[in-house]
Short mmCIF file of C-alpha atoms and ligand atoms in Angstrom, two decimals:
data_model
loop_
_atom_site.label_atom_id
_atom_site.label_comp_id
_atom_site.label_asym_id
_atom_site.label_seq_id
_atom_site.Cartn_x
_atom_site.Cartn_y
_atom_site.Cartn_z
CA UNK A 8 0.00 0.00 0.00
CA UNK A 9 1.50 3.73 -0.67
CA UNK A 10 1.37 6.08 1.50
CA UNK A 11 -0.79 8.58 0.74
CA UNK A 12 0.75 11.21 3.35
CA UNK A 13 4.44 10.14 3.61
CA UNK A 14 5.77 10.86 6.95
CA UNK A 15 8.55 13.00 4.61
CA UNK A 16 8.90 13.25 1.39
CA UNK A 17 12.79 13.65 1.26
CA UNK A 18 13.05 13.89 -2.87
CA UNK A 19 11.13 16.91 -2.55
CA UNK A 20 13.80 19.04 -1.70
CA UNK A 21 15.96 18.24 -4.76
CA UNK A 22 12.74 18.34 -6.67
CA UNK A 23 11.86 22.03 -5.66
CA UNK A 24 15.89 22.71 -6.37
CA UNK A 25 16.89 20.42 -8.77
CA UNK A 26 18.34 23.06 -11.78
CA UNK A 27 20.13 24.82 -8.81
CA UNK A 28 21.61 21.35 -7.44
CA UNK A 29 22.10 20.21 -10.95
CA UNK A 30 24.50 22.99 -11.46
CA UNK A 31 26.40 23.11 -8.43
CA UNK A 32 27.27 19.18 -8.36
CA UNK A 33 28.36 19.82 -12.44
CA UNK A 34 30.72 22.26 -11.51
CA UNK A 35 32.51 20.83 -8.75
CA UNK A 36 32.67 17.67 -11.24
CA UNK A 37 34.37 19.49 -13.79
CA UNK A 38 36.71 21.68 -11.01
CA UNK A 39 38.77 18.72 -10.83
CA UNK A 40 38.97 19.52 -6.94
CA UNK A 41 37.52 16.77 -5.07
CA UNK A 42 38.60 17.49 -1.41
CA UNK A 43 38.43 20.01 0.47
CA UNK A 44 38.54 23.79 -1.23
CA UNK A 45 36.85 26.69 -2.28
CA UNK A 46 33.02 24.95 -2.36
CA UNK A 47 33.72 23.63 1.39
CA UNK A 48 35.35 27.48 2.27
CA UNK A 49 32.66 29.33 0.66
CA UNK A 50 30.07 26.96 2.53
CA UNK A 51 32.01 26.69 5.81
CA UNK A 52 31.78 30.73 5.21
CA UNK A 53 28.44 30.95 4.19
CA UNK A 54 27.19 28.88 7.31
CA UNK A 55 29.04 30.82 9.73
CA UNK A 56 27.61 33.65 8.65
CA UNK A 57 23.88 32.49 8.98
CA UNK A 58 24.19 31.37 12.32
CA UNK A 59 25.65 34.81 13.52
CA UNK A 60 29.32 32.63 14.34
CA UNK A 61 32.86 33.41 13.71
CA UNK A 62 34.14 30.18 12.43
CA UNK A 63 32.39 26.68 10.77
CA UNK A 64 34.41 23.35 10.38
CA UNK A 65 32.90 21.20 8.06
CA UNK A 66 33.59 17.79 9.22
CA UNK A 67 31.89 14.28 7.14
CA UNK A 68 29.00 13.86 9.29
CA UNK A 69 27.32 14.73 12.66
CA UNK A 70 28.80 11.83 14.89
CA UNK A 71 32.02 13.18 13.59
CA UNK A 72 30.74 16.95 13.99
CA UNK A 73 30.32 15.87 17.87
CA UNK A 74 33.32 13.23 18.70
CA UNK A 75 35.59 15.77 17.22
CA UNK A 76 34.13 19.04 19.13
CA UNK A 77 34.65 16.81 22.58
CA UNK A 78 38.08 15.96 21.17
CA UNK A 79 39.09 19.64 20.36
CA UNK A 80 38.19 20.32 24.27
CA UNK A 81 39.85 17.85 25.38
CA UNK A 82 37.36 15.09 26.56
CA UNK A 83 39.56 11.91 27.15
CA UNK A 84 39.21 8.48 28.82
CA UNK A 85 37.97 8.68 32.44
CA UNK A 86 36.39 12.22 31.76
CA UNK A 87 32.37 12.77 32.52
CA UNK A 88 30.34 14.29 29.80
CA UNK A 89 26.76 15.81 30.71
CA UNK A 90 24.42 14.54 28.30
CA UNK A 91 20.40 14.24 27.91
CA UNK A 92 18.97 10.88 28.75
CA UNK A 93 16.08 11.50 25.87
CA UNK A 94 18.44 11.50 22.81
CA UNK A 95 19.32 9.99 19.74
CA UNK A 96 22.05 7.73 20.76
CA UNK A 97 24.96 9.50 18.56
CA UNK A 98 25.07 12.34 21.40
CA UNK A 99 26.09 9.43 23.60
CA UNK A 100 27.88 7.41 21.35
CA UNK A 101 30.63 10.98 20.67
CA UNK A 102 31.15 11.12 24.34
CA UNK A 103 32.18 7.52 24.24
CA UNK A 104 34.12 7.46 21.46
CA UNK A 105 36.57 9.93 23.10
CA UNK A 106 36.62 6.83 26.24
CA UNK A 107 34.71 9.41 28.20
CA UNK A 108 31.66 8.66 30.22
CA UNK A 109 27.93 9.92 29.04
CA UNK A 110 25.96 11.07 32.35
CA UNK A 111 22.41 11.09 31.49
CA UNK A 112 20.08 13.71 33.47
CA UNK A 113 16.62 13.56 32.52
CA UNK A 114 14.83 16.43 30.56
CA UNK A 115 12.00 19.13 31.73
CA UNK A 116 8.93 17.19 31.40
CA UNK A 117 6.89 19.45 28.93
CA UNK A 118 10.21 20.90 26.50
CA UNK A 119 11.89 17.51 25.98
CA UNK A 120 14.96 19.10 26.27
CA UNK A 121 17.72 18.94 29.47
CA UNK A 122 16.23 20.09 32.73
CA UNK A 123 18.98 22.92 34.04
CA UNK A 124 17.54 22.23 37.24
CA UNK A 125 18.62 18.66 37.39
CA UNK A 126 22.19 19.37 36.27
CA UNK A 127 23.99 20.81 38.73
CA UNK A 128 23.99 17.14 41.24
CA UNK A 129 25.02 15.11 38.24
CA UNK A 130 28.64 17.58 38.28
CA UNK A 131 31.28 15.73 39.80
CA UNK A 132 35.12 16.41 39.46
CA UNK A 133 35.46 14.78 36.21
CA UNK A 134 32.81 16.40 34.50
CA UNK A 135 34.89 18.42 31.53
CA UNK A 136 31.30 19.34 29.09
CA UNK A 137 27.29 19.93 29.12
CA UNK A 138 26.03 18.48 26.15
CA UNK A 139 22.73 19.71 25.37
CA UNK A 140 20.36 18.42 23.07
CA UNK A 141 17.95 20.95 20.89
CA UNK A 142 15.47 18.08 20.77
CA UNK A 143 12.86 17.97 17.80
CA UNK A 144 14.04 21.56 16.94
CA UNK A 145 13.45 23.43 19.86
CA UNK A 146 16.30 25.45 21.77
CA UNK A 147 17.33 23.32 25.21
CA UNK A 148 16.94 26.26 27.74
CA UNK A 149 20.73 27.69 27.53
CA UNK A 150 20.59 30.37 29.93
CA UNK A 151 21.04 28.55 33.17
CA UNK A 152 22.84 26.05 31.57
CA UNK A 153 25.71 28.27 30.24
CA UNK A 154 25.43 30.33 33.60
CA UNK A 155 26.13 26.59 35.72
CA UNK A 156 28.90 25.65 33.21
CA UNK A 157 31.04 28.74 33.98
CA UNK A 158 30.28 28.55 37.58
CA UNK A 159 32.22 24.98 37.49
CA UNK A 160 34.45 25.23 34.67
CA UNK A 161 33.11 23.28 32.19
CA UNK A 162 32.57 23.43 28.67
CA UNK A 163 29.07 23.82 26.83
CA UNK A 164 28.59 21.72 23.36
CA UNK A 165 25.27 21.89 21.60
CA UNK A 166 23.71 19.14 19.49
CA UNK A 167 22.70 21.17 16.90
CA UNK A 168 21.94 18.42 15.14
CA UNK A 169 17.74 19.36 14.94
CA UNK A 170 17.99 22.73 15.20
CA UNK A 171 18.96 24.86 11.75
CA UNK A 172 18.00 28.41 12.13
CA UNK A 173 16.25 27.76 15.52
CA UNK A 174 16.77 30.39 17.93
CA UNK A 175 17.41 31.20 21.66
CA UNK A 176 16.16 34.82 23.04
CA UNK A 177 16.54 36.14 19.66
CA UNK A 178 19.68 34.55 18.62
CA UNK A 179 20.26 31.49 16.10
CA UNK A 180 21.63 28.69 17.48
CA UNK A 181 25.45 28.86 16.24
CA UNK A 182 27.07 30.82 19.01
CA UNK A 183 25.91 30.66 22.44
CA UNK A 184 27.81 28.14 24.16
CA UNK A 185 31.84 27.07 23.46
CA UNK A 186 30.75 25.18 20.05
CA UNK A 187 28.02 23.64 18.44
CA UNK A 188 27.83 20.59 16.78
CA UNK A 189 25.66 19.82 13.53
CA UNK A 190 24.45 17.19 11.14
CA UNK A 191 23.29 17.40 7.51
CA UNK A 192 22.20 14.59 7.31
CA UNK A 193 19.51 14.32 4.29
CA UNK A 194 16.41 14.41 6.34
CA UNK A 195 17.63 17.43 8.62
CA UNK A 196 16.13 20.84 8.19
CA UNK A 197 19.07 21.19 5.83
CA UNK A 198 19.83 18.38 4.06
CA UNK A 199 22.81 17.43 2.37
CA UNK A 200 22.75 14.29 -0.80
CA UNK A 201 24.84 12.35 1.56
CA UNK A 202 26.78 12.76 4.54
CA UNK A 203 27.86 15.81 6.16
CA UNK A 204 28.35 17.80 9.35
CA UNK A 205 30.03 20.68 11.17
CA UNK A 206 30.98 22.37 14.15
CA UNK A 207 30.58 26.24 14.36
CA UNK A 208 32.33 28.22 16.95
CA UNK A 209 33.21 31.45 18.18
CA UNK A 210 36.49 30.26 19.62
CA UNK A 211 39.65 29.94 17.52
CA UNK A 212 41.14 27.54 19.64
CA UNK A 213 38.63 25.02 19.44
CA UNK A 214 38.37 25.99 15.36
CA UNK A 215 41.74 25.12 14.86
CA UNK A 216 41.50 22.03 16.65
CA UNK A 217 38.72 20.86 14.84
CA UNK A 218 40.51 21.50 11.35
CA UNK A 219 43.53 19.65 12.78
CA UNK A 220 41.50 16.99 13.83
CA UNK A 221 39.28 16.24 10.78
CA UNK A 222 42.35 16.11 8.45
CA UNK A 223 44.84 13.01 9.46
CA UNK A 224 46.29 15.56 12.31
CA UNK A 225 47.51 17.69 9.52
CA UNK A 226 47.77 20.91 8.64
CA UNK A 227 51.11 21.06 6.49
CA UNK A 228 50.91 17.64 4.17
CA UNK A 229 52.38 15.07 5.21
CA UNK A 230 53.17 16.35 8.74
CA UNK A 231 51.40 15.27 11.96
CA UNK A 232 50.52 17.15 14.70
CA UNK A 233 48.13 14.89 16.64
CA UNK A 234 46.58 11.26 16.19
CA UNK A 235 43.51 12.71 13.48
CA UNK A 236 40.60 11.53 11.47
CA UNK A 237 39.79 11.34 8.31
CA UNK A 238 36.36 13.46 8.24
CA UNK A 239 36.33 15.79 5.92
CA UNK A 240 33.28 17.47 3.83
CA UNK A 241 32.52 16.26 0.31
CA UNK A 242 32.60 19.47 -1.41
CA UNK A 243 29.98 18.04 -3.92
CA UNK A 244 27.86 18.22 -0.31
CA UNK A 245 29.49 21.68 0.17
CA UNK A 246 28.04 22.84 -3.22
CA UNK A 247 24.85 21.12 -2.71
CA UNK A 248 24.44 22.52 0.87
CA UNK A 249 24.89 26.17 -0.48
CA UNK A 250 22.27 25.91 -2.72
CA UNK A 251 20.17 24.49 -0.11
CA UNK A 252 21.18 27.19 2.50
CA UNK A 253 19.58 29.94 0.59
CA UNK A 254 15.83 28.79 0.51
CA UNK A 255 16.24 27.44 4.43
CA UNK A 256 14.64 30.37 5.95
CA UNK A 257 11.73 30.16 3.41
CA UNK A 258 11.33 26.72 4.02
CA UNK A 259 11.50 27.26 7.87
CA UNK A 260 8.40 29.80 7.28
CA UNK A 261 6.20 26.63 5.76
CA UNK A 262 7.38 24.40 8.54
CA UNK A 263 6.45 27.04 11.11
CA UNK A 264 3.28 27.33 9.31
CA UNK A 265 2.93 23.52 9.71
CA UNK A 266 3.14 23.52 12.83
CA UNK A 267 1.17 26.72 13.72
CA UNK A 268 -1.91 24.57 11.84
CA UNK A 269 -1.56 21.37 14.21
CA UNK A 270 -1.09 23.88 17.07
CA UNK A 271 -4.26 25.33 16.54
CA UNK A 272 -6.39 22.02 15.26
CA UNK A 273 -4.99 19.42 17.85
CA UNK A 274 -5.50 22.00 20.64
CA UNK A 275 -8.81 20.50 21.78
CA UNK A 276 -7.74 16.79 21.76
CA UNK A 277 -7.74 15.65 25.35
CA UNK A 278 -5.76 12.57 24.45
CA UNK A 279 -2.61 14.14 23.13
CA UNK A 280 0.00 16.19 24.61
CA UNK A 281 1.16 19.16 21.88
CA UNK A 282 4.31 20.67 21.63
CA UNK A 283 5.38 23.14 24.31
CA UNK A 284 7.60 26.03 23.18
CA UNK A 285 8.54 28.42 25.85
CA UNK A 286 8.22 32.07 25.50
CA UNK A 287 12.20 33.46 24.31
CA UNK A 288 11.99 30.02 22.27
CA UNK A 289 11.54 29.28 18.01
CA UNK A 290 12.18 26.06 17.29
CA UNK A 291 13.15 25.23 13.75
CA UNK A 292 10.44 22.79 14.31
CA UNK A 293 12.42 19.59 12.32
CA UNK A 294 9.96 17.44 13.99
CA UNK A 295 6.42 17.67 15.27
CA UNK A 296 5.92 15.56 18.37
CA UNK A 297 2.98 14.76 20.15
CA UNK A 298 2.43 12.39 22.99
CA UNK A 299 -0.47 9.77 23.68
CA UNK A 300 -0.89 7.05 26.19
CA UNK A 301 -2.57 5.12 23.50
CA UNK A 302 0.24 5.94 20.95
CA UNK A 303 -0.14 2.35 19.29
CA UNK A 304 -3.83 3.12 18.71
CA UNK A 305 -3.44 6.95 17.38
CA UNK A 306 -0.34 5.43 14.92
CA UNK A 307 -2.49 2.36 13.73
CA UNK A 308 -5.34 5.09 12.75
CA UNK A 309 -2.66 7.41 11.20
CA UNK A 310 -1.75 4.29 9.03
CA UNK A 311 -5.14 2.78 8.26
CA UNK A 312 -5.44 6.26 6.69
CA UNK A 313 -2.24 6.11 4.69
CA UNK A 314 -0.34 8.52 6.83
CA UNK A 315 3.11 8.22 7.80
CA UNK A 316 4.51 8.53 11.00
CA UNK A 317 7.39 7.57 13.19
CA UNK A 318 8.64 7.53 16.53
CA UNK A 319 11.74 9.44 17.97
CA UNK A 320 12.84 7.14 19.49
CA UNK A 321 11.40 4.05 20.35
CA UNK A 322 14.48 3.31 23.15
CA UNK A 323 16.22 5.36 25.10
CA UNK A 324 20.17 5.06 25.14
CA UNK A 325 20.95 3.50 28.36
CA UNK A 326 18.08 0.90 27.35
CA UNK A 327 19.73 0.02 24.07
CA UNK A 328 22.35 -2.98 24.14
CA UNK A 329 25.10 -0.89 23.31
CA UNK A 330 25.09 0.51 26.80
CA UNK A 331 24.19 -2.72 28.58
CA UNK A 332 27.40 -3.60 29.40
CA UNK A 333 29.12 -2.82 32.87
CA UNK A 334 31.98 -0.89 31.76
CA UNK A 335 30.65 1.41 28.91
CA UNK A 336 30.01 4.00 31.25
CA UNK A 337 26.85 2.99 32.08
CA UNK A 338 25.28 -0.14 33.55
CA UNK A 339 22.23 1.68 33.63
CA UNK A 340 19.31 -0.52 34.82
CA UNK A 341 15.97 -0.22 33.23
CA UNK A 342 13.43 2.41 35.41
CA UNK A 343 16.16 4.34 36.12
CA UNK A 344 15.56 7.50 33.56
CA UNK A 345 11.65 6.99 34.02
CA UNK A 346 10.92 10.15 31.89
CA UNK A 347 13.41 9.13 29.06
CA UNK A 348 11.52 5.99 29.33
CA UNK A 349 7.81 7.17 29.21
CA UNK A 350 8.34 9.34 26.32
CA UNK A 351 10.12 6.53 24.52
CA UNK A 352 6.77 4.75 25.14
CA UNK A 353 4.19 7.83 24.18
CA UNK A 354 6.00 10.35 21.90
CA UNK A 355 4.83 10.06 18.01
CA UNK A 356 6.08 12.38 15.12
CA UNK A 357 3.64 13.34 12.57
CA UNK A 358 3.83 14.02 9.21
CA UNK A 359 6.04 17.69 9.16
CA UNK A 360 8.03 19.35 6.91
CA UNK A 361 8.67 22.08 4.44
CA UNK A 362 6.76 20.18 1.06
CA UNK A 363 4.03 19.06 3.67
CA UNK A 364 0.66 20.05 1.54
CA UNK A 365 -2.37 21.88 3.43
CA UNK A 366 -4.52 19.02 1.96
CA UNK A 367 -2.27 16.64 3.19
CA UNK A 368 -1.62 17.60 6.84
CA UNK A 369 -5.46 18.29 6.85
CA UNK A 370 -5.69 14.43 6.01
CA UNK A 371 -3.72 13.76 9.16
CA UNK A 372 -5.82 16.78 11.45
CA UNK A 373 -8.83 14.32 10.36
CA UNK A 374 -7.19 11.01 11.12
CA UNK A 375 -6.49 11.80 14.42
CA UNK A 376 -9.80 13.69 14.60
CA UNK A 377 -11.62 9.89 13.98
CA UNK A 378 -9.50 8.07 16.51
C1 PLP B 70 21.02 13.20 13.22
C2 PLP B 70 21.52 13.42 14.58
C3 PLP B 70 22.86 13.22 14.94
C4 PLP B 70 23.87 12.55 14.05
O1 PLP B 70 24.02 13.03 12.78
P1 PLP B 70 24.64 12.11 11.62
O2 PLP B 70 24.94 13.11 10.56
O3 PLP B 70 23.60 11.13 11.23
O4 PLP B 70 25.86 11.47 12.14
C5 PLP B 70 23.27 13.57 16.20
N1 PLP B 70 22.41 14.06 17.10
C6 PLP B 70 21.10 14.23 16.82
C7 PLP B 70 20.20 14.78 17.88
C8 PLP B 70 20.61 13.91 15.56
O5 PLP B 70 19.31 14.08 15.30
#
């Protein structure tokens, strides 16, 4: 059976670009330059720029964007990283990858996103970073957060990963705390055709780092500074990414429209729990999440009617295998991040995104209606 409403149509984008794209990818085929260079400058550049941020280092994806960012502050083995227990699990999985331990703390009930107030006992003397989350979209609440990370030293990186042209009192995501850390990945608010990350920044240290980092430990050929990585943009993604970056605040204005339609039509349904956005707060809105105690039931209506929808995510980390054994850092036992847990059992994210049709999210506003 097709879906009639897909939960997102991710052609669409290249669809709506495609003579734009088309020309981009041609010319970086015929520039004979295939790493690194003036496409990945100009968007490295470009990107900074739109997030109000001195410097951008394009890296090859967004677990890279955040293993390297913890590397380039100097997260090692035995170290304590601050991270949301309601996450995908590559926010974890960076921390990890530098041997350092992820320290869950569970999020404000109605946002999603990292309680401040729950921090501040999970700090211990090997905490080094606060890693939080802009879950869904939606700006974690940085204030306090940044305020508590000076007052003990430690380093602020922000998954950025949802959260494209989202912005905190005012200010786009980019620049508030010590770096952030994002993924354009094709289904993020921008998408690349593949792979690709970065990590913007407003300090040079932790720029220079990065570009160390993502290029064998190298910055004259052939000589190496440090232990490094190969993770370095595609500058056919760079090219692509520009093109993209242009028409990302006009497709923002269609999500936000999206989303100002469910707002107002789902209002009245006792069963669901709608998005909460706190005054000071526009979320880029990459997903639309609602909650239900009989989630099973309103996603088997939703797909009886040929709507798509999915659920982010079905486990939380320190459920998944991957963190099961004693040792990762973890050893977590199941009821111990209950609100990680019953949002992992209730959340549901419905069709959203920037070639969402009126008809078609109406289809879904009369799905849920019949449920
Ligand atoms: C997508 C995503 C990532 C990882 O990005 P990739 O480019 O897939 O590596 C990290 N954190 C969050 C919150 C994400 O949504």
């Amino acid at each position: 059976m097709s879906t009639a409403v897909p939960f997102l149509d991710i052609q669409a984008s290249y669809r709506e670009l495609k003579s734009e794209i088309d020309a981009a990818v041609q010319r970086v085929l015929e520039s004979g330059w295939y790493i690194l260079g003036g496409e990945v400058d100009t968007f490295e550049q470009d990107y900074a720029t739109y997030c109000g941020v001195q410097h951008c280092v394009s890296v090859a994806n967004g677990l890279d964007a955040l293993h390297l960012a913890l590397r380039a502050m100097d997260v090692g083995p035995g170290d304590e990283v601050i991270v949301p227990s309601n996450t995908y699990i590559a926010t974890w999985l960076a921390v990890s990858q530098c041997g350092a331990i992820p320290v869950p703390v569970e999020p404000v009930e109605g946002t999603y996103n990292l309680d401040p107030q729950r921090i501040a006992a999970a700090i211990t003397p090997r905490t080094k970073v606060i890693l939080p989350v802009h879950l869904y979209g939606q700006p974690a609440d940085l204030a306090p957060i940044l305020a508590l990370a000076r007052q003990h030293g430690l380093k602020v990186l922000e998954d950025g990963a949802q959260a494209h042209g989202a912005r905190y009192q005012g200010q786009r995501i980019g620049g508030h705390g010590d770096a952030v850390a994002w993924s354009f990945y094709p289904g993020k608010n921008l998408g690349a055709l593949g792979d690709a990350g970065a990590v913007t920044t407003n300090d040079p240290v932790i720029a220079d780092r990065l570009r160390v980092l993502r290029n064998y430990g190298s910055r004259v050929k052939y000589v190496n500074e440090v232990q490094g990585y190969n993770s370095r943009l595609d500058p056919i993604q760079a090219a692509a990414l520009c093109v993209k970056l242009k028409h990302l605040d006009a497709w923002q204005a269609r999500r936000d429209k999206v989303a100002a339609l469910y707002n107002k039509e789902l209002a009245a349904n006792q069963r669901l729990v709608l998005p909460m956005v706190p005054a000071g707060i526009d979320s880029a809105w990459h997903l639309y999440v609602v909650r239900s105690q009989d989630r099973e039931g309103l996603q088997a209506a939703l797909t009886r009617a040929g709507i798509g929808s999915l659920i982010h995510y079905p486990i939380p980390p320190h459920k998944q295998q991957a963190y099961a054994q004693a040792g990762s850092g973890s050893g977590y036992v199941a009821g111990q991040f209950p609100l990680a847990e019953v949002m992992a059992d209730e959340v549901l994210s419905l069709p959203m995104g920037p070639h969402l049709r009126e008809e078609q999210q109406w289809r879904v506003i009369e799905a849920i209606a019949a449920w």
